[in-house]
PDB file of C-alpha atoms in Angstrom:
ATOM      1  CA  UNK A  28      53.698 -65.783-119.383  1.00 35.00           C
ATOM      2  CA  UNK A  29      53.888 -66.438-115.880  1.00 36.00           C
ATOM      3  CA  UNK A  30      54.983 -69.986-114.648  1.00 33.00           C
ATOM      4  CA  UNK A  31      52.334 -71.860-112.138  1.00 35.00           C
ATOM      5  CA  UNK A  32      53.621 -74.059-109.842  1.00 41.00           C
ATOM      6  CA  UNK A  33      56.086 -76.723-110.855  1.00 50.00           C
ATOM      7  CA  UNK A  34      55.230 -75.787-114.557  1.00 62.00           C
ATOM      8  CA  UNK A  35      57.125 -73.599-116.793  1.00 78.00           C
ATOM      9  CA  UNK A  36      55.183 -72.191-119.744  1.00 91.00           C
ATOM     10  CA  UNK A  37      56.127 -74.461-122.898  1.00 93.00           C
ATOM     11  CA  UNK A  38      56.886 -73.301-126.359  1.00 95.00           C
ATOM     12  CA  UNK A  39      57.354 -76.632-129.023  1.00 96.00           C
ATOM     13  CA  UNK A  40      57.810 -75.846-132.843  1.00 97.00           C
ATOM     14  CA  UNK A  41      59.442 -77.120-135.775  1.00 97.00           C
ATOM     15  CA  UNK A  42      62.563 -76.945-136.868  1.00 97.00           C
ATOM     16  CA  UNK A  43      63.541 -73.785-139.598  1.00 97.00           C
ATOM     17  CA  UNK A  44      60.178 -71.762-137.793  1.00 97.00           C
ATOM     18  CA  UNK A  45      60.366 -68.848-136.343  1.00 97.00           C
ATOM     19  CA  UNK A  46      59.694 -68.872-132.770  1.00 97.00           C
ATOM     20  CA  UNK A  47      58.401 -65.696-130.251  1.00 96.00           C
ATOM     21  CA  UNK A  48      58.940 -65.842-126.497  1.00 96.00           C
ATOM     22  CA  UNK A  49      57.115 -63.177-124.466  1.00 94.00           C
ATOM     23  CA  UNK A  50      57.224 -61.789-121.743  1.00 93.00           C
ATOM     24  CA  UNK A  51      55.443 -59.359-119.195  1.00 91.00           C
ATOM     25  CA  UNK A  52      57.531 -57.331-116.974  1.00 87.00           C
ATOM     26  CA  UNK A  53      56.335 -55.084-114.004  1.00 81.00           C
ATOM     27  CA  UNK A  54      59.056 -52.668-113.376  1.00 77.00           C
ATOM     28  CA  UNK A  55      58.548 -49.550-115.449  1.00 75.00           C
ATOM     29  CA  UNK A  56      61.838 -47.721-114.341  1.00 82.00           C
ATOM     30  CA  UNK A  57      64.188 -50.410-115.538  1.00 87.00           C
ATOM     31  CA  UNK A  58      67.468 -49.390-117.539  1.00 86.00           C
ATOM     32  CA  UNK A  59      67.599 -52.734-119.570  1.00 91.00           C
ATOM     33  CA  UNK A  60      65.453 -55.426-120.677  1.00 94.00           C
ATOM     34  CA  UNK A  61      67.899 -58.807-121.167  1.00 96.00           C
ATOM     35  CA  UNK A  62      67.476 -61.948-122.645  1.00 97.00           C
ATOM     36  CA  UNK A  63      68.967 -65.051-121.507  1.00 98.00           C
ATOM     37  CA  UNK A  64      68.936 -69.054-122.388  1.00 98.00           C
ATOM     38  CA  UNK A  65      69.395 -71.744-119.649  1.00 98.00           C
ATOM     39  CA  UNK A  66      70.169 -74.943-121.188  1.00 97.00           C
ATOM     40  CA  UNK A  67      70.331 -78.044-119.026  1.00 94.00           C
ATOM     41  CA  UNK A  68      72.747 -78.382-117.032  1.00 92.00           C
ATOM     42  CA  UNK A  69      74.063 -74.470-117.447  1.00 95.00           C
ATOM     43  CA  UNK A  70      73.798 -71.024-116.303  1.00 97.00           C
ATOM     44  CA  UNK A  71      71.849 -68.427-117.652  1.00 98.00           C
ATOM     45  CA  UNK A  72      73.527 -67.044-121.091  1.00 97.00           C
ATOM     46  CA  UNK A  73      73.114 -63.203-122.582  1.00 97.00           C
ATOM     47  CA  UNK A  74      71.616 -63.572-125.712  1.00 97.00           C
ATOM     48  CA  UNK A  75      70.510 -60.087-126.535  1.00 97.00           C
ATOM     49  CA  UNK A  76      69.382 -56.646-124.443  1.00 96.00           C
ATOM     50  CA  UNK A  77      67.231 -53.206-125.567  1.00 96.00           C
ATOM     51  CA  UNK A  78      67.664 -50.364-123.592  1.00 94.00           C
ATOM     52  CA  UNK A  79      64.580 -48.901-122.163  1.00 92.00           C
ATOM     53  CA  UNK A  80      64.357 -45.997-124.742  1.00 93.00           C
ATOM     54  CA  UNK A  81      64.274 -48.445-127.800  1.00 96.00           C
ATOM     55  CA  UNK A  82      61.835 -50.383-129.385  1.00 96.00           C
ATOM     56  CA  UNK A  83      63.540 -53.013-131.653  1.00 98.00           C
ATOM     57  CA  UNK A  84      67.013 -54.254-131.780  1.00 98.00           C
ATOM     58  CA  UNK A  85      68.177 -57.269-133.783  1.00 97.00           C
ATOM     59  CA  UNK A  86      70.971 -59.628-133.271  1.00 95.00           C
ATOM     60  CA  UNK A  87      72.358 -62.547-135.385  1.00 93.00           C
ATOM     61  CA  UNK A  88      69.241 -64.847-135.658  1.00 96.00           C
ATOM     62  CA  UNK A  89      66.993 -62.720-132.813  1.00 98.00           C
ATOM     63  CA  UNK A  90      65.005 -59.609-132.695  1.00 98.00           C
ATOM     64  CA  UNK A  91      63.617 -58.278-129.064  1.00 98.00           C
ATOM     65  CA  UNK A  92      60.653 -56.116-128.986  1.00 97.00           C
ATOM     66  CA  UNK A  93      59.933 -53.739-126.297  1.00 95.00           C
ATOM     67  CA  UNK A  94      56.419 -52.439-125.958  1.00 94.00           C
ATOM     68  CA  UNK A  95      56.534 -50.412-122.698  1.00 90.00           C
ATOM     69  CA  UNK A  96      52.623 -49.134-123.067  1.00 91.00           C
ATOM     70  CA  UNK A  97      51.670 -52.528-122.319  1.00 91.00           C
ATOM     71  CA  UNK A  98      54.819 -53.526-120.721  1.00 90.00           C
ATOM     72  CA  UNK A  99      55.390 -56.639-122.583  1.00 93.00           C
ATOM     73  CA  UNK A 100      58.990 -57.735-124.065  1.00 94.00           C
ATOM     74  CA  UNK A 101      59.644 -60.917-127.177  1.00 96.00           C
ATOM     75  CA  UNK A 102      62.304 -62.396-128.810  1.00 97.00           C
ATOM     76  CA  UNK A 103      62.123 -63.652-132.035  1.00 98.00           C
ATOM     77  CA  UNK A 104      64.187 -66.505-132.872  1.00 98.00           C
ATOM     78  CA  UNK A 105      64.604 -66.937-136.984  1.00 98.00           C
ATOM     79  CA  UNK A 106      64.976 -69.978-138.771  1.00 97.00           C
ATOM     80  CA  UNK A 107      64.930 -72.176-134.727  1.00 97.00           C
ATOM     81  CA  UNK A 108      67.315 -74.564-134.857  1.00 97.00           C
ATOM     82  CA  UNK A 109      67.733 -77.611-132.347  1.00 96.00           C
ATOM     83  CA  UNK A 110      70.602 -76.297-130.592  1.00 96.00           C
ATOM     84  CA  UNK A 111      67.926 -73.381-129.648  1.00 97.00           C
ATOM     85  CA  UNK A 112      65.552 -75.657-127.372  1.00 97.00           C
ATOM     86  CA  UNK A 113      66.900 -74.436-123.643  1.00 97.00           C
ATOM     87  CA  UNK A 114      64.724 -72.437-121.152  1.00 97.00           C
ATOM     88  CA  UNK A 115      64.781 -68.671-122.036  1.00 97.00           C
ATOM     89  CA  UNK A 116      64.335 -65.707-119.202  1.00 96.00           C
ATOM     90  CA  UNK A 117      63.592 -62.567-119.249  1.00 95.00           C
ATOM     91  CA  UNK A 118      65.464 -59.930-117.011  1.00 95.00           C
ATOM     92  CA  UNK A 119      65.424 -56.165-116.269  1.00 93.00           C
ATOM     93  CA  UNK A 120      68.270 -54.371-115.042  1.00 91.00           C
ATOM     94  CA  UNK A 121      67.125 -51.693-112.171  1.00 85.00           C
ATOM     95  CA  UNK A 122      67.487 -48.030-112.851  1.00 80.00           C
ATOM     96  CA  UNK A 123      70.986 -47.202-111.385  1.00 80.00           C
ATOM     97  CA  UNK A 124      72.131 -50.474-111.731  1.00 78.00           C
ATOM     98  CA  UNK A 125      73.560 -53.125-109.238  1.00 84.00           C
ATOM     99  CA  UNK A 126      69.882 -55.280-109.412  1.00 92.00           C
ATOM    100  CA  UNK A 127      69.141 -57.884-112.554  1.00 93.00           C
ATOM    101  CA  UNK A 128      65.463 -59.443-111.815  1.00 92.00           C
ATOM    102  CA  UNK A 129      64.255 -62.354-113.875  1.00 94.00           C
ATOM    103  CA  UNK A 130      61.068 -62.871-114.651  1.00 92.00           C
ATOM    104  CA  UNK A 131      59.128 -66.392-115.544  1.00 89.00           C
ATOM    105  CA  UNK A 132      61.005 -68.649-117.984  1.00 94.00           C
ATOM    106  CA  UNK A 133      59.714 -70.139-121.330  1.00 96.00           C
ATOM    107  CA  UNK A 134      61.139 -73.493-122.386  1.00 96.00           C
ATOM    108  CA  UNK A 135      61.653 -73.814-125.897  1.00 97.00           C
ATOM    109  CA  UNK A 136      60.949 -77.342-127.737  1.00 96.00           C
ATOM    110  CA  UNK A 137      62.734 -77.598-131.527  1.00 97.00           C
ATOM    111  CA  UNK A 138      61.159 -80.428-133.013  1.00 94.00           C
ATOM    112  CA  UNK A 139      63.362 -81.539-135.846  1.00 89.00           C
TER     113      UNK A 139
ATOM    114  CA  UNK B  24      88.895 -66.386-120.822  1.00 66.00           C
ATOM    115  CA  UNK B  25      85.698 -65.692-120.987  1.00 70.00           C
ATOM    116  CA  UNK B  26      84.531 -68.126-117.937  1.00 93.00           C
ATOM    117  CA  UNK B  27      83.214 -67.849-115.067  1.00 98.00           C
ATOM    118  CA  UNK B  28      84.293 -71.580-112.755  1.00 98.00           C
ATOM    119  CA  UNK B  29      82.152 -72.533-109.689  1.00 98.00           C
ATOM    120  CA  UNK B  30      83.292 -75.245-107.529  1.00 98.00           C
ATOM    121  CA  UNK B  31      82.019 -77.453-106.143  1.00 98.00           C
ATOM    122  CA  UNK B  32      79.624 -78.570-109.336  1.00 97.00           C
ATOM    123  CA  UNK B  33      77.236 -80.785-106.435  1.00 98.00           C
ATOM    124  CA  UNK B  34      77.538 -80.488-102.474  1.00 97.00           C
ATOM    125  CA  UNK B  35      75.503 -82.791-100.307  1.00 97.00           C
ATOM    126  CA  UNK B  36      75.496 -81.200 -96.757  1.00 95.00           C
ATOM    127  CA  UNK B  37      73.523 -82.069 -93.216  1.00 93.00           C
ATOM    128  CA  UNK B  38      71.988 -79.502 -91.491  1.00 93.00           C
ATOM    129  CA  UNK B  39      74.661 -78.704 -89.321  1.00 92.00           C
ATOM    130  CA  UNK B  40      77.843 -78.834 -91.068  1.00 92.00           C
ATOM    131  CA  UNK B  41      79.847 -75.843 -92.617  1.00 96.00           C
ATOM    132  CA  UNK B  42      80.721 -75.307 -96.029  1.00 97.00           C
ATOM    133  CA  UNK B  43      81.703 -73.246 -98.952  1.00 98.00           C
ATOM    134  CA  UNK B  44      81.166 -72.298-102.539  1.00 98.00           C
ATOM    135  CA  UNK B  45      83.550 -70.796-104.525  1.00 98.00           C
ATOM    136  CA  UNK B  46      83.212 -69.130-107.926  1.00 98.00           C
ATOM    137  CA  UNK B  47      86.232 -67.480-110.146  1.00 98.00           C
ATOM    138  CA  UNK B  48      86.486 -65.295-112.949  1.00 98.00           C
ATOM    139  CA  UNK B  49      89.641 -63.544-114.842  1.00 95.00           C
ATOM    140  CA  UNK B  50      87.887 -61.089-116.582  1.00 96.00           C
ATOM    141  CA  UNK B  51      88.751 -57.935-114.831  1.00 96.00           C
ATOM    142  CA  UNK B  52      84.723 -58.010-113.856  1.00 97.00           C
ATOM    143  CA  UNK B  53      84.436 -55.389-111.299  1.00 96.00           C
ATOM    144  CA  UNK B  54      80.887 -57.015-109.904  1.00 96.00           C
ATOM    145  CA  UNK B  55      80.231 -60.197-108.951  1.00 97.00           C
ATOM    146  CA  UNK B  56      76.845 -62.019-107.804  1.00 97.00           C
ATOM    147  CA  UNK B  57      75.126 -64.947-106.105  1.00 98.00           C
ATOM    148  CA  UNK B  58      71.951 -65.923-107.180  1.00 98.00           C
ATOM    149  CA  UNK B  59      69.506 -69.184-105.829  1.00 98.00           C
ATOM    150  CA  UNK B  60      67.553 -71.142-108.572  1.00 98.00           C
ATOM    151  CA  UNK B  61      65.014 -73.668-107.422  1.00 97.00           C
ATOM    152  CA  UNK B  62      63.848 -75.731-110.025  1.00 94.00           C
ATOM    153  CA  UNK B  63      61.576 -74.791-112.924  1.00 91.00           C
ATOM    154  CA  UNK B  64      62.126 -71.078-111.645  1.00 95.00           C
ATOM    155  CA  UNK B  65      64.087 -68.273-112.564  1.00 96.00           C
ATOM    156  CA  UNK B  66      67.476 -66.934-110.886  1.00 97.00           C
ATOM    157  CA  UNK B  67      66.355 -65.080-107.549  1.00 97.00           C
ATOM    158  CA  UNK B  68      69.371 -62.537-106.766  1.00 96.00           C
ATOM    159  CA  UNK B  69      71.059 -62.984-103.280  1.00 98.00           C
ATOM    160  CA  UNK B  70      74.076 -61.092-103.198  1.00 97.00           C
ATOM    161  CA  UNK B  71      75.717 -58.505-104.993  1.00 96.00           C
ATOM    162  CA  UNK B  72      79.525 -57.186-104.923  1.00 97.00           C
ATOM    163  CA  UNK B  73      80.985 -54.234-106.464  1.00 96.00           C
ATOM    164  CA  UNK B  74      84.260 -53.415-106.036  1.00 96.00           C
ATOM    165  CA  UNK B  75      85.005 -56.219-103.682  1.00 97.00           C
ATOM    166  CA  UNK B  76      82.183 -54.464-101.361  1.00 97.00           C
ATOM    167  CA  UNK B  77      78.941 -55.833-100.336  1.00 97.00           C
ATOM    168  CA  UNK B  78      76.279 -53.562-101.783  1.00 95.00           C
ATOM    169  CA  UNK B  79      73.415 -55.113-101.708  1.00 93.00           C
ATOM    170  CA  UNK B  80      71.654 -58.410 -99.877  1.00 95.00           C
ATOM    171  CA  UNK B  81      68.590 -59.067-100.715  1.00 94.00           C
ATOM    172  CA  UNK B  82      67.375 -59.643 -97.109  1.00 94.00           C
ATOM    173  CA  UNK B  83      69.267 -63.478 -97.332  1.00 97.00           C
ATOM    174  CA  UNK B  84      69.136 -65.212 -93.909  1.00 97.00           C
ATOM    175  CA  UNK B  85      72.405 -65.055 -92.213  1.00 97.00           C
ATOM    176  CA  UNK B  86      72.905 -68.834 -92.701  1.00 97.00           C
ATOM    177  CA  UNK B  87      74.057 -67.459 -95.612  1.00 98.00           C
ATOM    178  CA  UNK B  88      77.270 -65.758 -95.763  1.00 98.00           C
ATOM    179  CA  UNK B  89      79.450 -64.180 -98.497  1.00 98.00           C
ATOM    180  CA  UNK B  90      82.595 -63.384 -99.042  1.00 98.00           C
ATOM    181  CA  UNK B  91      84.874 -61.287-101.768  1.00 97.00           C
ATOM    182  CA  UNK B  92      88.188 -61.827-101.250  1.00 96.00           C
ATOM    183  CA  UNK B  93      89.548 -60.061-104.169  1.00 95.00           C
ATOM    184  CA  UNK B  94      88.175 -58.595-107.882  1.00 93.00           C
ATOM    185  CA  UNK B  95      88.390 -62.586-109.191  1.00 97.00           C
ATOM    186  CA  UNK B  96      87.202 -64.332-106.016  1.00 98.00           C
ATOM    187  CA  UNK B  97      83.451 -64.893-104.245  1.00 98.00           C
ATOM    188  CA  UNK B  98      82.447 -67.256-102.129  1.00 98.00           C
ATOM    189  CA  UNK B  99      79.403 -67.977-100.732  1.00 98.00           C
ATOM    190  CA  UNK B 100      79.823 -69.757 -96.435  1.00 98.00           C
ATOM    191  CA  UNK B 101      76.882 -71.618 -95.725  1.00 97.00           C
ATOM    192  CA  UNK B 102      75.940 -73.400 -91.848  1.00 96.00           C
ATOM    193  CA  UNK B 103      72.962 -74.402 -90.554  1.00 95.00           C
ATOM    194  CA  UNK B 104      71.156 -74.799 -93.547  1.00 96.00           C
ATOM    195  CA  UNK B 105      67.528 -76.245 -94.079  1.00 96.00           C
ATOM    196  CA  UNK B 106      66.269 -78.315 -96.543  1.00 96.00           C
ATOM    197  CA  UNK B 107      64.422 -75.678 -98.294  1.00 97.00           C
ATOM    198  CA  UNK B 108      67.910 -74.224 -99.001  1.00 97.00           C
ATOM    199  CA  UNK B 109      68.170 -76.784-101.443  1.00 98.00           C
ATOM    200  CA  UNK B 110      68.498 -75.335-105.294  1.00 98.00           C
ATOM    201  CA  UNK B 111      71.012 -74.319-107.658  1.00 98.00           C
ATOM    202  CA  UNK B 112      73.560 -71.495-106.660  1.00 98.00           C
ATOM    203  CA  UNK B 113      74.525 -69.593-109.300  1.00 98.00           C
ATOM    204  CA  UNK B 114      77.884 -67.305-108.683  1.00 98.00           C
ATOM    205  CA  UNK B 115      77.852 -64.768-112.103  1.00 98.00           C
ATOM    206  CA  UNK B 116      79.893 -61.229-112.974  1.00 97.00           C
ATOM    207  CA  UNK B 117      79.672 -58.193-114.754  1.00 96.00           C
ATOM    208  CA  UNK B 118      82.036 -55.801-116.296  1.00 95.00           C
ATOM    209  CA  UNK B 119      80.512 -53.302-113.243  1.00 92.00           C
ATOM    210  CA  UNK B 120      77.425 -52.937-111.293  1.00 88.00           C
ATOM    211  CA  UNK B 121      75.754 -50.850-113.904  1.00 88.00           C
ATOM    212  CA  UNK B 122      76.352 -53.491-116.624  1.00 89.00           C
ATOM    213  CA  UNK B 123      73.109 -55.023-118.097  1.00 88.00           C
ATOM    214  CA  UNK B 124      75.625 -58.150-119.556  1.00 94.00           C
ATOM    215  CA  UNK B 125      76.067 -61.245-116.707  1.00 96.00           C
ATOM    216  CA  UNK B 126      77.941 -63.766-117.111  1.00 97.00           C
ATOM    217  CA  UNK B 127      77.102 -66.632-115.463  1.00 98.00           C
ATOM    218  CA  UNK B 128      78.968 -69.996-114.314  1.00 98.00           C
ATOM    219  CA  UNK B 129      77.108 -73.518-114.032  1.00 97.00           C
ATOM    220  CA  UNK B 130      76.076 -73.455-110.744  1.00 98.00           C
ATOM    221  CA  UNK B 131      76.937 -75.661-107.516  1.00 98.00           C
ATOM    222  CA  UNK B 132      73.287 -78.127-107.203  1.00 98.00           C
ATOM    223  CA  UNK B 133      73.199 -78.128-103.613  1.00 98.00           C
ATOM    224  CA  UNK B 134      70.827 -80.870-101.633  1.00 97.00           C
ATOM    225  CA  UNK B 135      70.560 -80.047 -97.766  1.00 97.00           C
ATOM    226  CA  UNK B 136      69.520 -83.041 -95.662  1.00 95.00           C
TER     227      UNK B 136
END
Protein backbone atom coordinates (compact mmCIF):
# COMPACT_ATOMS: atom_id res chain seq x y z
CA UNK A 1 0.00 0.00 0.00
CA UNK A 2 1.05 3.40 -0.27
CA UNK A 3 2.16 5.33 2.95
CA UNK A 4 0.13 8.81 3.69
CA UNK A 5 1.81 11.29 5.37
CA UNK A 6 3.72 10.55 8.54
CA UNK A 7 2.00 7.04 8.49
CA UNK A 8 3.40 3.89 7.27
CA UNK A 9 0.86 1.19 6.42
CA UNK A 10 0.78 -1.30 9.55
CA UNK A 11 0.69 -5.02 9.47
CA UNK A 12 0.20 -6.64 13.41
CA UNK A 13 -0.30 -10.52 13.74
CA UNK A 14 0.41 -13.24 15.96
CA UNK A 15 3.14 -15.03 16.53
CA UNK A 16 3.60 -18.71 14.38
CA UNK A 17 0.99 -16.85 11.48
CA UNK A 18 1.76 -16.39 8.35
CA UNK A 19 2.05 -12.91 7.34
CA UNK A 20 1.69 -11.20 3.46
CA UNK A 21 3.18 -7.79 2.69
CA UNK A 22 2.15 -6.26 -0.65
CA UNK A 23 3.07 -4.16 -2.68
CA UNK A 24 2.20 -2.10 -5.92
CA UNK A 25 4.94 -1.10 -8.14
CA UNK A 26 4.73 1.28 -11.24
CA UNK A 27 7.69 0.53 -13.32
CA UNK A 28 6.89 -2.19 -15.82
CA UNK A 29 10.48 -2.45 -17.38
CA UNK A 30 12.23 -3.31 -14.16
CA UNK A 31 14.94 -6.22 -14.13
CA UNK A 32 14.29 -7.17 -10.39
CA UNK A 33 11.74 -6.92 -7.84
CA UNK A 34 13.72 -6.95 -4.13
CA UNK A 35 12.69 -7.31 -0.81
CA UNK A 36 14.19 -5.69 2.07
CA UNK A 37 13.64 -5.34 6.11
CA UNK A 38 14.60 -2.12 8.02
CA UNK A 39 14.70 -2.80 11.59
CA UNK A 40 15.20 0.08 14.01
CA UNK A 41 18.02 1.47 14.15
CA UNK A 42 19.47 -0.35 10.72
CA UNK A 43 19.76 -0.23 7.09
CA UNK A 44 17.73 -1.79 4.69
CA UNK A 45 18.54 -5.78 4.52
CA UNK A 46 18.04 -8.18 1.19
CA UNK A 47 15.75 -10.64 2.15
CA UNK A 48 14.73 -12.16 -1.12
CA UNK A 49 14.45 -10.96 -5.12
CA UNK A 50 12.34 -12.51 -8.41
CA UNK A 51 13.48 -11.61 -11.58
CA UNK A 52 10.99 -10.00 -13.80
CA UNK A 53 10.32 -13.19 -15.92
CA UNK A 54 9.26 -15.29 -12.79
CA UNK A 55 6.35 -15.64 -10.88
CA UNK A 56 7.21 -17.37 -7.53
CA UNK A 57 10.43 -17.93 -5.81
CA UNK A 58 10.80 -19.18 -2.24
CA UNK A 59 13.45 -18.66 0.28
CA UNK A 60 14.02 -20.09 3.82
CA UNK A 61 10.78 -18.96 5.64
CA UNK A 62 9.51 -16.42 2.53
CA UNK A 63 7.86 -16.76 -0.75
CA UNK A 64 7.57 -13.45 -3.18
CA UNK A 65 4.90 -13.33 -5.69
CA UNK A 66 5.08 -11.36 -8.77
CA UNK A 67 1.89 -10.62 -10.61
CA UNK A 68 3.00 -8.20 -13.38
CA UNK A 69 -0.77 -8.02 -15.07
CA UNK A 70 -1.74 -6.12 -12.16
CA UNK A 71 1.63 -5.07 -11.18
CA UNK A 72 1.47 -6.02 -7.64
CA UNK A 73 4.46 -7.91 -5.68
CA UNK A 74 4.05 -10.02 -1.73
CA UNK A 75 6.07 -11.72 0.49
CA UNK A 76 4.96 -14.31 2.51
CA UNK A 77 6.52 -14.73 5.75
CA UNK A 78 5.81 -18.52 7.31
CA UNK A 79 5.48 -19.38 10.73
CA UNK A 80 6.33 -14.97 11.76
CA UNK A 81 8.42 -14.94 14.42
CA UNK A 82 9.25 -11.82 16.72
CA UNK A 83 12.57 -11.23 15.42
CA UNK A 84 10.45 -10.59 12.01
CA UNK A 85 8.59 -7.27 13.23
CA UNK A 86 10.96 -4.47 11.28
CA UNK A 87 9.66 -2.24 8.41
CA UNK A 88 9.76 -4.17 5.05
CA UNK A 89 10.29 -2.30 1.42
CA UNK A 90 9.79 -3.09 -1.67
CA UNK A 91 12.38 -2.20 -4.51
CA UNK A 92 12.81 -2.60 -8.30
CA UNK A 93 16.00 -2.64 -9.92
CA UNK A 94 15.85 -0.49 -13.40
CA UNK A 95 16.29 -2.27 -16.66
CA UNK A 96 20.10 -1.95 -17.33
CA UNK A 97 20.87 -1.59 -13.95
CA UNK A 98 22.70 1.17 -11.87
CA UNK A 99 18.96 2.48 -10.30
CA UNK A 100 17.23 0.49 -7.10
CA UNK A 101 13.77 2.48 -6.34
CA UNK A 102 11.85 1.69 -3.19
CA UNK A 103 8.54 1.85 -2.96
CA UNK A 104 6.18 2.49 0.36
CA UNK A 105 7.19 0.45 3.42
CA UNK A 106 4.96 -1.92 5.54
CA UNK A 107 5.81 -2.25 9.22
CA UNK A 108 5.36 -5.54 10.52
CA UNK A 109 3.94 -6.06 14.27
CA UNK A 110 4.65 -9.92 15.77
CA UNK A 111 2.54 -10.11 18.64
CA UNK A 112 3.84 -12.92 20.76
CA UNK B 1 33.45 -9.25 6.04
CA UNK B 2 30.39 -8.87 4.96
CA UNK B 3 29.88 -5.06 6.31
CA UNK B 4 29.38 -2.17 5.10
CA UNK B 5 30.75 0.81 8.21
CA UNK B 6 29.42 4.43 8.00
CA UNK B 7 30.88 6.96 10.18
CA UNK B 8 29.86 9.19 11.74
CA UNK B 9 26.63 7.10 13.30
CA UNK B 10 24.93 10.98 14.30
CA UNK B 11 26.28 14.51 13.02
CA UNK B 12 24.71 17.66 14.35
CA UNK B 13 25.75 20.49 11.90
CA UNK B 14 24.71 24.49 11.51
CA UNK B 15 23.88 25.69 8.39
CA UNK B 16 27.08 26.86 7.44
CA UNK B 17 29.67 24.55 8.49
CA UNK B 18 31.42 21.78 6.33
CA UNK B 19 31.41 18.25 6.84
CA UNK B 20 31.74 14.71 5.79
CA UNK B 21 30.36 11.23 5.75
CA UNK B 22 32.24 8.40 5.19
CA UNK B 23 31.15 4.83 4.44
CA UNK B 24 33.60 1.60 3.89
CA UNK B 25 33.27 -1.70 2.58
CA UNK B 26 35.94 -4.69 1.86
CA UNK B 27 33.98 -6.62 -0.27
CA UNK B 28 35.50 -6.11 -3.62
CA UNK B 29 31.88 -4.26 -4.39
CA UNK B 30 32.46 -2.58 -7.60
CA UNK B 31 29.29 0.00 -6.93
CA UNK B 32 28.67 1.97 -4.24
CA UNK B 33 25.58 4.34 -3.29
CA UNK B 34 24.15 7.16 -1.19
CA UNK B 35 20.74 7.18 -0.44
CA UNK B 36 18.50 9.95 1.96
CA UNK B 37 15.76 8.42 4.27
CA UNK B 38 13.43 10.80 6.01
CA UNK B 39 11.48 9.25 8.49
CA UNK B 40 8.61 6.81 8.03
CA UNK B 41 9.74 6.79 4.23
CA UNK B 42 11.60 4.67 2.08
CA UNK B 43 15.40 5.06 0.85
CA UNK B 44 15.32 7.88 -1.96
CA UNK B 45 18.62 7.17 -4.15
CA UNK B 46 21.12 10.15 -4.40
CA UNK B 47 24.19 8.98 -5.79
CA UNK B 48 25.49 6.19 -7.55
CA UNK B 49 29.27 4.99 -8.27
CA UNK B 50 30.49 2.37 -10.47
CA UNK B 51 33.81 1.77 -10.89
CA UNK B 52 34.94 4.60 -8.73
CA UNK B 53 32.96 6.90 -11.42
CA UNK B 54 30.00 8.99 -10.86
CA UNK B 55 27.23 7.60 -13.03
CA UNK B 56 24.38 8.78 -11.98
CA UNK B 57 22.92 11.84 -9.57
CA UNK B 58 19.71 11.96 -9.17
CA UNK B 59 19.43 15.76 -9.74
CA UNK B 60 20.91 16.23 -5.75
CA UNK B 61 21.55 19.94 -5.02
CA UNK B 62 25.16 20.72 -5.14
CA UNK B 63 25.23 21.25 -1.34
CA UNK B 64 25.68 17.89 -1.71
CA UNK B 65 28.86 16.51 -2.83
CA UNK B 66 30.36 13.01 -3.30
CA UNK B 67 33.30 11.55 -3.47
CA UNK B 68 34.94 7.89 -4.42
CA UNK B 69 38.22 7.76 -3.56
CA UNK B 70 38.90 4.23 -4.28
CA UNK B 71 36.72 0.67 -4.90
CA UNK B 72 36.29 0.56 -0.72
CA UNK B 73 35.84 4.29 -0.06
CA UNK B 74 32.66 6.96 -0.53
CA UNK B 75 32.07 9.85 1.02
CA UNK B 76 29.45 12.05 0.90
CA UNK B 77 30.85 16.47 1.53
CA UNK B 78 28.06 18.34 2.69
CA UNK B 79 28.04 22.68 3.23
CA UNK B 80 25.44 24.86 3.42
CA UNK B 81 22.89 22.61 4.32
CA UNK B 82 19.15 23.37 5.32
CA UNK B 83 17.14 21.97 7.76
CA UNK B 84 15.10 20.00 5.44
CA UNK B 85 18.38 18.12 4.74
CA UNK B 86 17.80 16.54 7.86
CA UNK B 87 17.22 12.46 7.54
CA UNK B 88 19.10 9.40 7.56
CA UNK B 89 22.02 8.91 4.97
CA UNK B 90 22.40 5.69 3.99
CA UNK B 91 25.96 4.82 2.13
CA UNK B 92 25.22 0.92 0.61
CA UNK B 93 27.22 -1.39 -2.24
CA UNK B 94 26.77 -3.88 -4.70
CA UNK B 95 28.82 -6.55 -6.24
CA UNK B 96 28.33 -4.09 -9.65
CA UNK B 97 25.90 -1.68 -10.95
CA UNK B 98 23.76 -4.33 -12.50
CA UNK B 99 23.43 -6.22 -9.18
CA UNK B 100 19.81 -6.40 -7.80
CA UNK B 101 21.62 -7.42 -4.07
CA UNK B 102 22.56 -3.98 -1.80
CA UNK B 103 24.08 -4.05 0.98
CA UNK B 104 23.49 -1.49 3.16
CA UNK B 105 25.33 0.13 6.34
CA UNK B 106 23.36 1.84 9.35
CA UNK B 107 23.23 5.11 8.28
CA UNK B 108 24.74 8.56 9.66
CA UNK B 109 21.12 10.40 11.40
CA UNK B 110 21.98 13.76 10.44
CA UNK B 111 20.01 16.94 12.20
CA UNK B 112 20.82 20.35 10.35
CA UNK B 113 20.15 23.42 12.51
Amino acid sequence: GESVGLHLPTLSVQEGDNSIINCAYSNSASDYFIWYKQESGKGPQFIIDIRSNMDKRQGQRVTVLLNKTVKHLSLQIAATQPGDSAVYFCAELTTGGFKTIFGAGTRLFVKA
Amino acid sequence: DTEVTQTPKHLVMGMTNKKSLKCEQHMGHRAMYWYKQKAKKPPELMFVYSYEKLSINESVPSRFSPECPNSSLLNLHLHALQPEDSALYLCASSVDSLSEKLFFGSGTQLSVL
